[in-house]
mmCIF file of C-alpha atoms in Angstrom:
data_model
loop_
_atom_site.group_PDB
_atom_site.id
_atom_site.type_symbol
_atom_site.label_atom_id
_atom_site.label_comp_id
_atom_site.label_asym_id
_atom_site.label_seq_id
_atom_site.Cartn_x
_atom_site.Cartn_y
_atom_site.Cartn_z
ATOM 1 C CA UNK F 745 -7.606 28.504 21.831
ATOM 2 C CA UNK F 746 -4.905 26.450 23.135
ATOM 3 C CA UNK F 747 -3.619 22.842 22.322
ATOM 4 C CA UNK F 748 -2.899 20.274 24.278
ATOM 5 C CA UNK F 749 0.488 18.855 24.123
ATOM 6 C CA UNK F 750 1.245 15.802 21.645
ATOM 7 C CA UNK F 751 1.297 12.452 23.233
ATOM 8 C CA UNK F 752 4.778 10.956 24.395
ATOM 9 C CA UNK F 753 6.429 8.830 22.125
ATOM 10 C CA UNK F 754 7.592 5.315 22.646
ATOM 11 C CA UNK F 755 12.002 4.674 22.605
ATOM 12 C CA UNK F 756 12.719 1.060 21.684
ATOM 13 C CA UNK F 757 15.658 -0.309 23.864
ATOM 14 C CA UNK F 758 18.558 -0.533 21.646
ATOM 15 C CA UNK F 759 18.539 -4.317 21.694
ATOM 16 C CA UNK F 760 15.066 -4.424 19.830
ATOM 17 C CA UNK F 761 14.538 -5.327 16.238
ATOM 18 C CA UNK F 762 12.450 -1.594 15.371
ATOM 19 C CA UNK F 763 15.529 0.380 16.823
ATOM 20 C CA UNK F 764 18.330 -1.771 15.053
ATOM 21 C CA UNK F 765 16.385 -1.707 11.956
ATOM 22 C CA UNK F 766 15.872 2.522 12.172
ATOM 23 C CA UNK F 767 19.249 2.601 13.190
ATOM 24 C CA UNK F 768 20.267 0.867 10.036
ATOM 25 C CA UNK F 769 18.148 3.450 8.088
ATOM 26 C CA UNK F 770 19.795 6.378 9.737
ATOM 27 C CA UNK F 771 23.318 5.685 8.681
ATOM 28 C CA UNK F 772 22.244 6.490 4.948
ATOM 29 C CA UNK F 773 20.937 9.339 5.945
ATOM 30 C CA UNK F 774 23.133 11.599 3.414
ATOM 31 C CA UNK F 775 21.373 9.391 0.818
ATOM 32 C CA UNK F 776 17.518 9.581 2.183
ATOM 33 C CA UNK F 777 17.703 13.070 3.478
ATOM 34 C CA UNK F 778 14.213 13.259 4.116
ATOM 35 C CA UNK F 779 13.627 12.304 8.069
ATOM 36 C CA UNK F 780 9.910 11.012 7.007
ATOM 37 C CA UNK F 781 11.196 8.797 4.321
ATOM 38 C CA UNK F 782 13.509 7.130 6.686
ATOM 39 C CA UNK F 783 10.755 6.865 9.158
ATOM 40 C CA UNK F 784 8.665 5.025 6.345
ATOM 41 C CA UNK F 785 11.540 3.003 4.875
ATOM 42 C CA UNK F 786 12.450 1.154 8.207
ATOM 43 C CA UNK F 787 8.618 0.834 9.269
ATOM 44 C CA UNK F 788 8.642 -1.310 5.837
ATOM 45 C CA UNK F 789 11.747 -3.117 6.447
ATOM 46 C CA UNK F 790 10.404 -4.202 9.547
ATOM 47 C CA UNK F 791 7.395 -5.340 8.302
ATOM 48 C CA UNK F 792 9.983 -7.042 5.830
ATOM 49 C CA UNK F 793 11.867 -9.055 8.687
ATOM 50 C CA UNK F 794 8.516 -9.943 10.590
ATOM 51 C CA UNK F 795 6.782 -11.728 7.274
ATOM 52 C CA UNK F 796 4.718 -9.203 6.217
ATOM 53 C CA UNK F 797 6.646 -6.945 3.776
ATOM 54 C CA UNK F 798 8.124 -6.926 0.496
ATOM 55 C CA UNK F 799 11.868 -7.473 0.241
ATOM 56 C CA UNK F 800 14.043 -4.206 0.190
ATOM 57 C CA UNK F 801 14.997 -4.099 -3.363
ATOM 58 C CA UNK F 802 10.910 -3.568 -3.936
ATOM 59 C CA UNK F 803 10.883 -1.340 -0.950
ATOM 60 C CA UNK F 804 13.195 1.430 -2.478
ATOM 61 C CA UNK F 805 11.130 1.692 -5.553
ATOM 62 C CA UNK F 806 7.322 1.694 -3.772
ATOM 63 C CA UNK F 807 7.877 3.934 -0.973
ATOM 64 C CA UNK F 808 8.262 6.842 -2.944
ATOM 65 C CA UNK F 809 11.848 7.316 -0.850
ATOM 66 C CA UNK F 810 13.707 10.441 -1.864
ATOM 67 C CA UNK F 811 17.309 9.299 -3.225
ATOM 68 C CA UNK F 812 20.384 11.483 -3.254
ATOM 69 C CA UNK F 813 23.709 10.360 -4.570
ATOM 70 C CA UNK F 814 23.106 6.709 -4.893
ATOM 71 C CA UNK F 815 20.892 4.315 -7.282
ATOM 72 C CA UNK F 816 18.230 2.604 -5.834
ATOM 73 C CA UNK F 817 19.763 -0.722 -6.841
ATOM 74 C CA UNK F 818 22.495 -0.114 -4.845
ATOM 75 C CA UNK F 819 20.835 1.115 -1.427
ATOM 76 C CA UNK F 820 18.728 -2.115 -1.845
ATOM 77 C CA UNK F 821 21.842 -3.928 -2.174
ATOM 78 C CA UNK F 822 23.192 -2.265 1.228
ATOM 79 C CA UNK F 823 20.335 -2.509 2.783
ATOM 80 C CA UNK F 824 19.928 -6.265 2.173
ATOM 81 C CA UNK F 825 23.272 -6.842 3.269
ATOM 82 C CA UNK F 826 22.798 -5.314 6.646
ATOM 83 C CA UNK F 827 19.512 -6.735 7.187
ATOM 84 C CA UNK F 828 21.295 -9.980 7.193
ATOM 85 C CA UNK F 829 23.048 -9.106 10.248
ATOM 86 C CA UNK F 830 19.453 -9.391 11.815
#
């Protein structure tokens, strides 16, 4: 039995909203170690910045995010701040 190879994935030009927003994600990435949670917790910030999602101090507690070495309160807080930079 063989597989077939999994599909390509899309890169987002570094201008775009997705790849600033994962790019702010992956600077905490001592504190969310876990690649998958960082995946999840920028797909929710940017459904934050297009309307759709909850703000990011509501974000940190739903997702389930694994947290090392920082409260939740204050990632929000960083977070926040650099979202404003958007």
């Amino acid at each position: 039995m063989t597989t077939l190879a999994p599909p390509p994935t899309r890169v987002f030009l570094a201008e775009t909203i997705e790849k600033k927003i994962y790019n702010i994600v992956d600077r905490y990435k001592e504190y969310i170690p876990v690649m998958n949670d960082r995946n999840r917790l920028a797909f929710s910030l940017y459904k934050y910045i297009t309307g759709e999602g909850d703000s990011p101090d509501v974000l940190v507690k739903t997702t389930k995010v694994k947290i090392e070495g920082i409260t939740k309160e204050e990632l929000a807080a960083k977070l926040e701040e650099e979202l404003q930079v958007i």
